[in-house]
């Protein structure tokens, strides 16, 4: 039997049993569509989360005060340790550790911010100049203060755009004096855009020099340090160097945690990938159910076509050819299921992209490949045994049944 | 036609081709099994999380400094120009219906005991912490009530004790925490983790000393535990009034245990149902299977139906017969699914005893109900077609 004959024969059978073929393709398509849709949903979520981290850049390390012996747990984000990271530490790190390009010190707190009669509570961040390029923040109007040493306080502030709107409305804010608690600051720059990350919207923040923030909140330590390192240096090596330097600065005691955001992002990405696969695996159960239906229908089909099989065998068809006939039929149905399933999910994704344009919707090729393979495999494996039953028929008995 | 006749008719119809019936039913079985199993896992996770939150008792109101207008970082961690002080704690203790007030400061420090040292969490808390957080002292005693400045006393978490002292008795010995000497007066029982925070791998010291040690002006949180005689709303209101009177404005945030649990519960319920919905896809495919098989059974049995109609069976009876068959088929699937589920549950229990799985009898009933419904819906279209057959045409079909 030639391949062309095989295809024509099978297509004829499928068309003659339109209803049955349609139902089978429908059930396979449901399985394919749900699996691929869930994978692409998971992928979209993953790329969204990774995008949230992208502001950190690939050349940044974070230093938290405090340390825990138990590894693998959360870094000590509370920023409260028996021994603070001081501004002097930051200065020394910048000057004496090779590979450190910039150090951004950070003091964070909440304080009321007011202009004339308007007041709002908000986040106040004490930062050094380097903070803005490291966090990829751009100043739209005015500019960041320059040339203020880390340990000198100065009455200047950069404000987020939301703060500007709330306090100044349509008036110009540059050069005005705002009040943060009982300290006065002159607005020298206004942040562009919203630049939000992890739910904390930096456009609602007020930025002042680190030393000023330490006075304002009456603290001596830093909430954390963000270090930019030369990209040519190995990241893990840099972590070790900074740890060694901090140990030296803190009387031989390592009491800070240096976090490599890359490693954190990688582990979060891994977790999301596993979850995506788990959810897709659950959806693939429906493919199993569709497979059972394939088996059932092939069995029925074999029963109904016993005479036909007997005739074919009588005129010289081999058992292998008969088996091929039935398995091929199932495989063709599988292909139909894959195509219509992918079409369904592509249409749904198009609709999703209309509704939620923020996420990047896409069908990853590996998922398509995997789902197609699994579907084809399911269809053929479940058709194999019933097809074997047909192949093993005795032609005389089969013809006699007709 | 009597009920017994109907049942035996259906039985014969199903038993004529047992393999076909079994395969059709197993489609439903896998679907039901997936739905119930996934919902059970969802329920198990929900139970687990709710329990780990409510293990601190349900009559807690937590106060954190700062009015959260922006969200993001929990405000207790940031420096604030409007701190919650130890004086606030003392004032809260005098409120009616208030049982225990626990100030909380959390940080990390190195703890040294003899040759051993460990970097771990330090909690600055108050007396009666054991009663407030349902967190029993296993040996020694908790932090005492003191007037004025507290003494340098420490209570160890279970894991911290094990790491620092091994099998030796730590009571009465001195440890260095963040450079100061503390006397160990008690050890807590193991409590476990909460959101990645290991309460056993920690030491507990008086909050005022922790404030000094960390050079902080304010507390991170105050937990107020009230008596059964009052409600969280009333106590929350009293706390709000007191603190506004003390601070001049509302510069703090109240969170009652009820608020927290109910919002958590809502999220977890959504999770549970969306996971269950994933299983529904499989059930849907199973339903398509029943529909297909019933339609094919119909086309094979057209002459039979013609004969029945010719003998006087009404349209309604034919409809009922087909529906009964598809419902029984689905119910069989449901039963198979539940058996499969029981098997899986036993295996899961043997292999992964910790797996949060909470199978409730009501799910089994729901599973049976759903399989019935699937059978009805899937059988409806073939049954209607069977009922609307013209008996003469049907008979001629032979």
mmCIF file of N, CA, C and O in Angstrom, chain A residues 19-20 23 27 30 34 38 66-70 76 78 80-82 108-112 121 181 199 204 217 219-220 223 253-254 279 282 285-286 288-290 292-293 295-297 299-300 303-304, chain B residues 17 19-20 23-24 26-27 30 38 69-70 75 77-82 106-108 110 118-121 178 201 213-216 220 278 281-282 284-286 288-289 291-293 295-296 300:
data_model
loop_
_atom_site.group_PDB
_atom_site.id
_atom_site.type_symbol
_atom_site.label_atom_id
_atom_site.label_comp_id
_atom_site.label_asym_id
_atom_site.label_seq_id
_atom_site.Cartn_x
_atom_site.Cartn_y
_atom_site.Cartn_z
ATOM 1 N N UNK A 19 -19.119 12.675 12.679
ATOM 2 C CA UNK A 19 -19.455 13.011 14.055
ATOM 3 C C UNK A 19 -18.374 12.515 15.015
ATOM 4 O O UNK A 19 -17.841 13.254 15.830
ATOM 5 N N UNK A 20 -18.015 11.255 14.825
ATOM 6 C CA UNK A 20 -17.026 10.635 15.702
ATOM 7 C C UNK A 20 -15.689 11.370 15.605
ATOM 8 O O UNK A 20 -15.069 11.719 16.610
ATOM 9 N N UNK A 23 -15.844 14.765 17.335
ATOM 10 C CA UNK A 23 -15.814 14.710 18.789
ATOM 11 C C UNK A 23 -14.402 14.410 19.294
ATOM 12 O O UNK A 23 -13.946 14.964 20.286
ATOM 13 N N UNK A 27 -12.100 16.770 21.655
ATOM 14 C CA UNK A 27 -11.581 16.467 22.999
ATOM 15 C C UNK A 27 -10.063 16.594 23.041
ATOM 16 O O UNK A 27 -9.501 17.096 24.020
ATOM 17 N N UNK A 30 -9.289 20.305 23.182
ATOM 18 C CA UNK A 30 -9.496 20.877 24.520
ATOM 19 C C UNK A 30 -8.242 20.659 25.377
ATOM 20 O O UNK A 30 -7.771 21.574 26.048
ATOM 21 N N UNK A 34 -5.831 23.731 26.575
ATOM 22 C CA UNK A 34 -5.683 24.096 27.986
ATOM 23 C C UNK A 34 -4.226 24.002 28.407
ATOM 24 O O UNK A 34 -3.720 24.859 29.138
ATOM 25 N N UNK A 38 -2.080 27.354 29.554
ATOM 26 C CA UNK A 38 -1.541 27.490 30.908
ATOM 27 C C UNK A 38 -0.033 27.711 30.864
ATOM 28 O O UNK A 38 0.502 28.485 31.648
ATOM 29 N N UNK A 66 23.351 42.814 59.215
ATOM 30 C CA UNK A 66 22.846 41.606 59.853
ATOM 31 C C UNK A 66 23.154 40.369 59.050
ATOM 32 O O UNK A 66 23.394 40.427 57.844
ATOM 33 N N UNK A 67 23.166 39.244 59.708
ATOM 34 C CA UNK A 67 23.522 38.005 59.053
ATOM 35 C C UNK A 67 22.882 36.852 59.792
ATOM 36 O O UNK A 67 22.682 36.931 60.995
ATOM 37 N N UNK A 68 22.525 35.800 59.084
ATOM 38 C CA UNK A 68 21.991 34.619 59.743
ATOM 39 C C UNK A 68 22.795 33.409 59.349
ATOM 40 O O UNK A 68 23.199 33.269 58.196
ATOM 41 N N UNK A 69 23.047 32.534 60.319
ATOM 42 C CA UNK A 69 23.832 31.342 60.035
ATOM 43 C C UNK A 69 23.093 30.423 59.082
ATOM 44 O O UNK A 69 23.668 29.841 58.175
ATOM 45 N N UNK A 70 21.764 30.294 59.293
ATOM 46 C CA UNK A 70 20.977 29.454 58.415
ATOM 47 C C UNK A 70 21.005 30.063 57.024
ATOM 48 O O UNK A 70 20.565 31.190 56.838
ATOM 49 N N UNK A 76 18.345 39.109 55.708
ATOM 50 C CA UNK A 76 17.770 39.853 56.833
ATOM 51 C C UNK A 76 17.254 41.205 56.379
ATOM 52 O O UNK A 76 17.885 42.238 56.611
ATOM 53 N N UNK A 78 15.017 43.093 57.408
ATOM 54 C CA UNK A 78 14.554 44.089 58.374
ATOM 55 C C UNK A 78 15.583 45.196 58.536
ATOM 56 O O UNK A 78 15.263 46.285 58.984
ATOM 57 N N UNK A 80 17.875 45.513 60.597
ATOM 58 C CA UNK A 80 18.188 45.848 61.978
ATOM 59 C C UNK A 80 19.244 44.877 62.465
ATOM 60 O O UNK A 80 19.011 43.681 62.489
ATOM 61 N N UNK A 81 20.409 45.388 62.808
ATOM 62 C CA UNK A 81 21.454 44.516 63.294
ATOM 63 C C UNK A 81 22.142 45.192 64.464
ATOM 64 O O UNK A 81 22.055 46.409 64.635
ATOM 65 N N UNK A 82 22.823 44.381 65.265
ATOM 66 C CA UNK A 82 23.486 44.930 66.438
ATOM 67 C C UNK A 82 24.517 45.964 66.011
ATOM 68 O O UNK A 82 24.793 46.921 66.709
ATOM 69 N N UNK A 108 15.919 54.620 54.644
ATOM 70 C CA UNK A 108 14.521 54.757 54.247
ATOM 71 C C UNK A 108 13.654 55.010 55.451
ATOM 72 O O UNK A 108 13.914 54.517 56.542
ATOM 73 N N UNK A 109 12.618 55.791 55.270
ATOM 74 C CA UNK A 109 11.704 56.043 56.369
ATOM 75 C C UNK A 109 10.432 56.704 55.892
ATOM 76 O O UNK A 109 10.289 57.041 54.713
ATOM 77 N N UNK A 110 9.497 56.846 56.815
ATOM 78 C CA UNK A 110 8.249 57.536 56.518
ATOM 79 C C UNK A 110 8.235 58.855 57.262
ATOM 80 O O UNK A 110 8.604 58.907 58.427
ATOM 81 N N UNK A 111 7.818 59.895 56.595
ATOM 82 C CA UNK A 111 7.716 61.184 57.282
ATOM 83 C C UNK A 111 6.697 62.035 56.552
ATOM 84 O O UNK A 111 6.459 61.841 55.353
ATOM 85 N N UNK A 112 6.079 62.975 57.254
ATOM 86 C CA UNK A 112 5.160 63.886 56.583
ATOM 87 C C UNK A 112 5.945 64.897 55.748
ATOM 88 O O UNK A 112 6.977 65.408 56.184
ATOM 89 N N UNK A 121 1.751 62.160 53.937
ATOM 90 C CA UNK A 121 2.750 61.242 54.485
ATOM 91 C C UNK A 121 3.366 60.494 53.340
ATOM 92 O O UNK A 121 2.693 60.193 52.361
ATOM 93 N N UNK A 181 9.088 66.765 57.896
ATOM 94 C CA UNK A 181 9.026 66.864 59.354
ATOM 95 C C UNK A 181 9.366 68.308 59.734
ATOM 96 O O UNK A 181 8.651 69.214 59.324
ATOM 97 N N UNK A 199 5.617 46.995 44.116
ATOM 98 C CA UNK A 199 4.509 47.654 44.802
ATOM 99 C C UNK A 199 4.891 48.959 45.469
ATOM 100 O O UNK A 199 4.035 49.702 45.900
ATOM 101 N N UNK A 204 6.189 58.319 44.467
ATOM 102 C CA UNK A 204 5.584 58.875 45.676
ATOM 103 C C UNK A 204 6.638 59.151 46.737
ATOM 104 O O UNK A 204 6.319 59.396 47.886
ATOM 105 N N UNK A 217 15.882 61.163 60.711
ATOM 106 C CA UNK A 217 15.354 60.001 61.419
ATOM 107 C C UNK A 217 16.164 59.667 62.664
ATOM 108 O O UNK A 217 15.861 58.702 63.361
ATOM 109 N N UNK A 219 19.182 58.333 62.990
ATOM 110 C CA UNK A 219 19.799 56.997 62.936
ATOM 111 C C UNK A 219 21.260 57.161 62.524
ATOM 112 O O UNK A 219 21.633 58.140 61.880
ATOM 113 N N UNK A 220 22.060 56.193 62.921
ATOM 114 C CA UNK A 220 23.469 56.283 62.570
ATOM 115 C C UNK A 220 23.839 55.304 61.456
ATOM 116 O O UNK A 220 24.858 55.444 60.808
ATOM 117 N N UNK A 223 20.174 51.654 55.891
ATOM 118 C CA UNK A 223 19.167 50.616 55.679
ATOM 119 C C UNK A 223 19.770 49.518 54.795
ATOM 120 O O UNK A 223 19.623 48.350 55.054
ATOM 121 N N UNK A 253 34.520 40.618 62.442
ATOM 122 C CA UNK A 253 33.263 39.873 62.547
ATOM 123 C C UNK A 253 32.448 40.122 61.285
ATOM 124 O O UNK A 253 32.207 41.273 60.915
ATOM 125 N N UNK A 254 32.053 39.055 60.632
ATOM 126 C CA UNK A 254 31.246 39.216 59.427
ATOM 127 C C UNK A 254 29.792 39.336 59.853
ATOM 128 O O UNK A 254 29.158 38.354 60.214
ATOM 129 N N UNK A 279 1.421 23.068 36.639
ATOM 130 C CA UNK A 279 0.060 23.416 36.217
ATOM 131 C C UNK A 279 -0.230 22.824 34.837
ATOM 132 O O UNK A 279 -1.299 22.264 34.599
ATOM 133 N N UNK A 282 -0.965 19.217 35.129
ATOM 134 C CA UNK A 282 -2.332 18.962 35.587
ATOM 135 C C UNK A 282 -3.299 19.071 34.411
ATOM 136 O O UNK A 282 -4.188 18.246 34.230
ATOM 137 N N UNK A 285 -3.761 16.131 32.134
ATOM 138 C CA UNK A 285 -4.622 15.009 32.513
ATOM 139 C C UNK A 285 -5.767 14.887 31.511
ATOM 140 O O UNK A 285 -6.189 13.792 31.157
ATOM 141 N N UNK A 286 -6.234 16.052 31.012
ATOM 142 C CA UNK A 286 -7.343 16.005 30.064
ATOM 143 C C UNK A 286 -6.930 15.310 28.766
ATOM 144 O O UNK A 286 -7.754 14.704 28.095
ATOM 145 N N UNK A 288 -5.003 12.751 28.755
ATOM 146 C CA UNK A 288 -5.128 11.339 29.105
ATOM 147 C C UNK A 288 -6.562 10.870 28.884
ATOM 148 O O UNK A 288 -6.815 9.813 28.293
ATOM 149 N N UNK A 289 -7.510 11.699 29.346
ATOM 150 C CA UNK A 289 -8.921 11.354 29.174
ATOM 151 C C UNK A 289 -9.241 11.245 27.688
ATOM 152 O O UNK A 289 -9.927 10.315 27.243
ATOM 153 N N UNK A 290 -8.724 12.193 26.901
ATOM 154 C CA UNK A 290 -8.945 12.140 25.453
ATOM 155 C C UNK A 290 -8.357 10.863 24.877
ATOM 156 O O UNK A 290 -8.927 10.241 23.982
ATOM 157 N N UNK A 292 -8.117 7.973 26.372
ATOM 158 C CA UNK A 292 -9.039 6.874 26.666
ATOM 159 C C UNK A 292 -10.162 6.845 25.637
ATOM 160 O O UNK A 292 -10.568 5.782 25.157
ATOM 161 N N UNK A 293 -10.613 8.042 25.256
ATOM 162 C CA UNK A 293 -11.683 8.124 24.251
ATOM 163 C C UNK A 293 -11.192 7.589 22.904
ATOM 164 O O UNK A 293 -11.912 6.874 22.217
ATOM 165 N N UNK A 295 -9.001 5.279 22.446
ATOM 166 C CA UNK A 295 -8.958 3.825 22.563
ATOM 167 C C UNK A 295 -10.360 3.254 22.390
ATOM 168 O O UNK A 295 -10.582 2.306 21.625
ATOM 169 N N UNK A 296 -11.307 3.871 23.083
ATOM 170 C CA UNK A 296 -12.678 3.397 23.041
ATOM 171 C C UNK A 296 -13.232 3.422 21.624
ATOM 172 O O UNK A 296 -13.786 2.443 21.125
ATOM 173 N N UNK A 297 -13.020 4.553 20.950
ATOM 174 C CA UNK A 297 -13.584 4.706 19.606
ATOM 175 C C UNK A 297 -12.889 3.789 18.618
ATOM 176 O O UNK A 297 -13.524 3.259 17.715
ATOM 177 N N UNK A 299 -11.675 0.879 19.323
ATOM 178 C CA UNK A 299 -12.248 -0.437 19.593
ATOM 179 C C UNK A 299 -13.572 -0.607 18.870
ATOM 180 O O UNK A 299 -13.811 -1.617 18.177
ATOM 181 N N UNK A 300 -14.446 0.385 19.023
ATOM 182 C CA UNK A 300 -15.762 0.320 18.391
ATOM 183 C C UNK A 300 -15.609 0.245 16.885
ATOM 184 O O UNK A 300 -16.256 -0.554 16.199
ATOM 185 N N UNK A 303 -14.672 -3.159 15.757
ATOM 186 C CA UNK A 303 -15.829 -4.050 15.771
ATOM 187 C C UNK A 303 -16.723 -3.838 14.560
ATOM 188 O O UNK A 303 -17.159 -4.780 13.911
ATOM 189 N N UNK A 304 -16.968 -2.547 14.250
ATOM 190 C CA UNK A 304 -17.896 -2.255 13.171
ATOM 191 C C UNK A 304 -17.317 -2.609 11.813
ATOM 192 O O UNK A 304 -18.052 -2.866 10.873
ATOM 193 N N UNK B 17 -21.368 -4.589 25.992
ATOM 194 C CA UNK B 17 -19.975 -4.348 25.629
ATOM 195 C C UNK B 17 -19.263 -3.784 26.861
ATOM 196 O O UNK B 17 -19.126 -2.565 26.995
ATOM 197 N N UNK B 19 -16.251 -3.635 27.898
ATOM 198 C CA UNK B 19 -15.006 -2.883 27.717
ATOM 199 C C UNK B 19 -15.320 -1.440 27.342
ATOM 200 O O UNK B 19 -14.737 -0.493 27.876
ATOM 201 N N UNK B 20 -16.293 -1.308 26.412
ATOM 202 C CA UNK B 20 -16.657 0.031 25.967
ATOM 203 C C UNK B 20 -17.178 0.850 27.150
ATOM 204 O O UNK B 20 -16.764 1.987 27.363
ATOM 205 N N UNK B 23 -14.339 1.829 29.522
ATOM 206 C CA UNK B 23 -13.475 2.902 29.021
ATOM 207 C C UNK B 23 -14.168 4.245 29.113
ATOM 208 O O UNK B 23 -13.573 5.246 29.524
ATOM 209 N N UNK B 24 -15.471 4.255 28.741
ATOM 210 C CA UNK B 24 -16.199 5.518 28.815
ATOM 211 C C UNK B 24 -16.243 6.011 30.252
ATOM 212 O O UNK B 24 -16.003 7.186 30.533
ATOM 213 N N UNK B 26 -14.204 5.311 32.589
ATOM 214 C CA UNK B 26 -12.905 5.691 33.153
ATOM 215 C C UNK B 26 -12.519 7.111 32.739
ATOM 216 O O UNK B 26 -11.799 7.786 33.472
ATOM 217 N N UNK B 27 -13.041 7.568 31.578
ATOM 218 C CA UNK B 27 -12.818 8.972 31.223
ATOM 219 C C UNK B 27 -13.380 9.889 32.298
ATOM 220 O O UNK B 27 -12.718 10.796 32.793
ATOM 221 N N UNK B 30 -11.331 9.591 35.623
ATOM 222 C CA UNK B 30 -10.107 10.399 35.717
ATOM 223 C C UNK B 30 -10.461 11.854 35.989
ATOM 224 O O UNK B 30 -9.851 12.514 36.824
ATOM 225 N N UNK B 38 -7.464 17.691 43.249
ATOM 226 C CA UNK B 38 -6.909 19.047 43.216
ATOM 227 C C UNK B 38 -7.598 19.941 44.231
ATOM 228 O O UNK B 38 -6.957 20.727 44.919
ATOM 229 N N UNK B 69 0.139 54.561 53.334
ATOM 230 C CA UNK B 69 -0.568 55.164 52.215
ATOM 231 C C UNK B 69 -0.012 54.621 50.912
ATOM 232 O O UNK B 69 -0.681 54.588 49.909
ATOM 233 N N UNK B 70 1.229 54.201 50.943
ATOM 234 C CA UNK B 70 1.860 53.752 49.709
ATOM 235 C C UNK B 70 1.947 52.240 49.615
ATOM 236 O O UNK B 70 1.947 51.687 48.551
ATOM 237 N N UNK B 75 5.636 48.961 56.985
ATOM 238 C CA UNK B 75 6.111 50.225 57.527
ATOM 239 C C UNK B 75 6.922 50.058 58.800
ATOM 240 O O UNK B 75 7.697 50.937 59.154
ATOM 241 N N UNK B 77 9.383 48.305 59.357
ATOM 242 C CA UNK B 77 10.803 48.105 59.115
ATOM 243 C C UNK B 77 11.522 49.416 58.861
ATOM 244 O O UNK B 77 12.724 49.528 59.014
ATOM 245 N N UNK B 78 10.766 50.420 58.413
ATOM 246 C CA UNK B 78 11.407 51.672 58.058
ATOM 247 C C UNK B 78 11.582 52.545 59.287
ATOM 248 O O UNK B 78 10.872 52.404 60.277
ATOM 249 N N UNK B 79 12.496 53.454 59.200
ATOM 250 C CA UNK B 79 12.592 54.464 60.237
ATOM 251 C C UNK B 79 11.350 55.330 60.125
ATOM 252 O O UNK B 79 10.810 55.518 59.052
ATOM 253 N N UNK B 80 10.876 55.817 61.244
ATOM 254 C CA UNK B 80 9.705 56.657 61.177
ATOM 255 C C UNK B 80 9.910 57.821 62.118
ATOM 256 O O UNK B 80 10.557 57.693 63.141
ATOM 257 N N UNK B 81 9.357 58.973 61.735
ATOM 258 C CA UNK B 81 9.486 60.103 62.644
ATOM 259 C C UNK B 81 8.394 60.055 63.705
ATOM 260 O O UNK B 81 8.346 60.874 64.586
ATOM 261 N N UNK B 82 7.475 59.089 63.588
ATOM 262 C CA UNK B 82 6.427 58.968 64.588
ATOM 263 C C UNK B 82 6.459 57.566 65.176
ATOM 264 O O UNK B 82 5.635 56.732 64.825
ATOM 265 N N UNK B 106 12.563 43.383 66.033
ATOM 266 C CA UNK B 106 13.239 42.202 65.513
ATOM 267 C C UNK B 106 14.495 42.618 64.767
ATOM 268 O O UNK B 106 14.524 43.641 64.093
ATOM 269 N N UNK B 107 15.549 41.844 64.938
ATOM 270 C CA UNK B 107 16.784 42.130 64.218
ATOM 271 C C UNK B 107 17.657 40.891 64.234
ATOM 272 O O UNK B 107 17.213 39.818 64.629
ATOM 273 N N UNK B 108 18.869 41.063 63.761
ATOM 274 C CA UNK B 108 19.774 39.922 63.812
ATOM 275 C C UNK B 108 20.989 40.299 64.637
ATOM 276 O O UNK B 108 21.333 41.467 64.759
ATOM 277 N N UNK B 110 24.877 38.377 66.538
ATOM 278 C CA UNK B 110 25.664 37.184 66.821
ATOM 279 C C UNK B 110 25.458 36.802 68.274
ATOM 280 O O UNK B 110 25.523 37.653 69.160
ATOM 281 N N UNK B 118 26.570 31.881 66.874
ATOM 282 C CA UNK B 118 25.555 31.706 65.837
ATOM 283 C C UNK B 118 24.962 33.063 65.491
ATOM 284 O O UNK B 118 24.607 33.836 66.379
ATOM 285 N N UNK B 119 24.885 33.363 64.181
ATOM 286 C CA UNK B 119 24.214 34.595 63.753
ATOM 287 C C UNK B 119 22.752 34.264 63.544
ATOM 288 O O UNK B 119 22.421 33.429 62.710
ATOM 289 N N UNK B 120 21.886 34.928 64.279
ATOM 290 C CA UNK B 120 20.481 34.567 64.108
ATOM 291 C C UNK B 120 19.559 35.710 64.515
ATOM 292 O O UNK B 120 20.001 36.805 64.831
ATOM 293 N N UNK B 121 18.264 35.429 64.458
ATOM 294 C CA UNK B 121 17.269 36.458 64.762
ATOM 295 C C UNK B 121 17.194 36.737 66.256
ATOM 296 O O UNK B 121 17.290 35.833 67.074
ATOM 297 N N UNK B 178 25.014 40.322 70.593
ATOM 298 C CA UNK B 178 25.371 41.635 70.066
ATOM 299 C C UNK B 178 26.304 42.396 70.982
ATOM 300 O O UNK B 178 26.193 43.608 71.120
ATOM 301 N N UNK B 201 14.786 29.284 65.794
ATOM 302 C CA UNK B 201 16.174 29.677 65.635
ATOM 303 C C UNK B 201 16.286 31.160 65.997
ATOM 304 O O UNK B 201 16.582 31.999 65.164
ATOM 305 N N UNK B 213 20.026 48.200 71.991
ATOM 306 C CA UNK B 213 21.047 47.452 71.271
ATOM 307 C C UNK B 213 21.051 47.831 69.791
ATOM 308 O O UNK B 213 22.096 47.984 69.177
ATOM 309 N N UNK B 214 19.860 47.980 69.211
ATOM 310 C CA UNK B 214 19.770 48.305 67.791
ATOM 311 C C UNK B 214 19.730 49.804 67.561
ATOM 312 O O UNK B 214 19.576 50.242 66.421
ATOM 313 N N UNK B 215 19.787 50.567 68.646
ATOM 314 C CA UNK B 215 19.780 52.020 68.523
ATOM 315 C C UNK B 215 18.582 52.501 67.720
ATOM 316 O O UNK B 215 18.704 53.260 66.770
ATOM 317 N N UNK B 216 17.418 51.985 68.097
ATOM 318 C CA UNK B 216 16.187 52.374 67.401
ATOM 319 C C UNK B 216 15.346 53.262 68.289
ATOM 320 O O UNK B 216 15.359 53.127 69.517
ATOM 321 N N UNK B 220 8.769 47.970 66.273
ATOM 322 C CA UNK B 220 8.307 47.606 64.934
ATOM 323 C C UNK B 220 6.837 47.240 64.946
ATOM 324 O O UNK B 220 6.133 47.381 63.957
ATOM 325 N N UNK B 278 -8.993 23.526 36.969
ATOM 326 C CA UNK B 278 -8.072 22.848 36.052
ATOM 327 C C UNK B 278 -8.523 21.399 35.865
ATOM 328 O O UNK B 278 -8.498 20.860 34.759
ATOM 329 N N UNK B 281 -11.394 20.651 33.344
ATOM 330 C CA UNK B 281 -11.122 20.475 31.914
ATOM 331 C C UNK B 281 -11.126 18.989 31.580
ATOM 332 O O UNK B 281 -11.721 18.549 30.597
ATOM 333 N N UNK B 282 -10.450 18.205 32.464
ATOM 334 C CA UNK B 282 -10.401 16.767 32.232
ATOM 335 C C UNK B 282 -11.805 16.175 32.278
ATOM 336 O O UNK B 282 -12.174 15.323 31.464
ATOM 337 N N UNK B 284 -14.554 17.707 31.578
ATOM 338 C CA UNK B 284 -15.245 18.147 30.371
ATOM 339 C C UNK B 284 -14.937 17.200 29.219
ATOM 340 O O UNK B 284 -15.831 16.756 28.492
ATOM 341 N N UNK B 285 -13.646 16.854 29.080
ATOM 342 C CA UNK B 285 -13.264 15.925 28.009
ATOM 343 C C UNK B 285 -13.947 14.579 28.232
ATOM 344 O O UNK B 285 -14.434 13.945 27.291
ATOM 345 N N UNK B 286 -14.013 14.153 29.500
ATOM 346 C CA UNK B 286 -14.716 12.910 29.818
ATOM 347 C C UNK B 286 -16.176 12.992 29.386
ATOM 348 O O UNK B 286 -16.738 12.027 28.852
ATOM 349 N N UNK B 288 -17.390 14.831 26.962
ATOM 350 C CA UNK B 288 -17.413 14.716 25.497
ATOM 351 C C UNK B 288 -17.374 13.244 25.117
ATOM 352 O O UNK B 288 -18.081 12.794 24.200
ATOM 353 N N UNK B 289 -16.597 12.456 25.855
ATOM 354 C CA UNK B 289 -16.512 11.015 25.605
ATOM 355 C C UNK B 289 -17.868 10.351 25.776
ATOM 356 O O UNK B 289 -18.298 9.578 24.914
ATOM 357 N N UNK B 291 -20.802 11.704 25.574
ATOM 358 C CA UNK B 291 -21.663 12.172 24.483
ATOM 359 C C UNK B 291 -21.404 11.364 23.215
ATOM 360 O O UNK B 291 -22.327 10.868 22.560
ATOM 361 N N UNK B 292 -20.115 11.198 22.875
ATOM 362 C CA UNK B 292 -19.765 10.459 21.664
ATOM 363 C C UNK B 292 -20.265 9.024 21.728
ATOM 364 O O UNK B 292 -20.908 8.520 20.789
ATOM 365 N N UNK B 293 -19.963 8.370 22.848
ATOM 366 C CA UNK B 293 -20.317 6.960 22.952
ATOM 367 C C UNK B 293 -21.832 6.771 22.932
ATOM 368 O O UNK B 293 -22.355 5.857 22.276
ATOM 369 N N UNK B 295 -23.987 8.702 21.482
ATOM 370 C CA UNK B 295 -24.475 8.937 20.129
ATOM 371 C C UNK B 295 -24.258 7.713 19.263
ATOM 372 O O UNK B 295 -25.110 7.350 18.443
ATOM 373 N N UNK B 296 -23.099 7.053 19.472
ATOM 374 C CA UNK B 296 -22.824 5.881 18.659
ATOM 375 C C UNK B 296 -23.733 4.729 19.060
ATOM 376 O O UNK B 296 -24.193 3.970 18.215
ATOM 377 N N UNK B 300 -26.416 2.568 16.663
ATOM 378 C CA UNK B 300 -26.417 1.106 16.560
ATOM 379 C C UNK B 300 -27.780 0.529 16.937
ATOM 380 O O UNK B 300 -28.117 -0.583 16.544
#
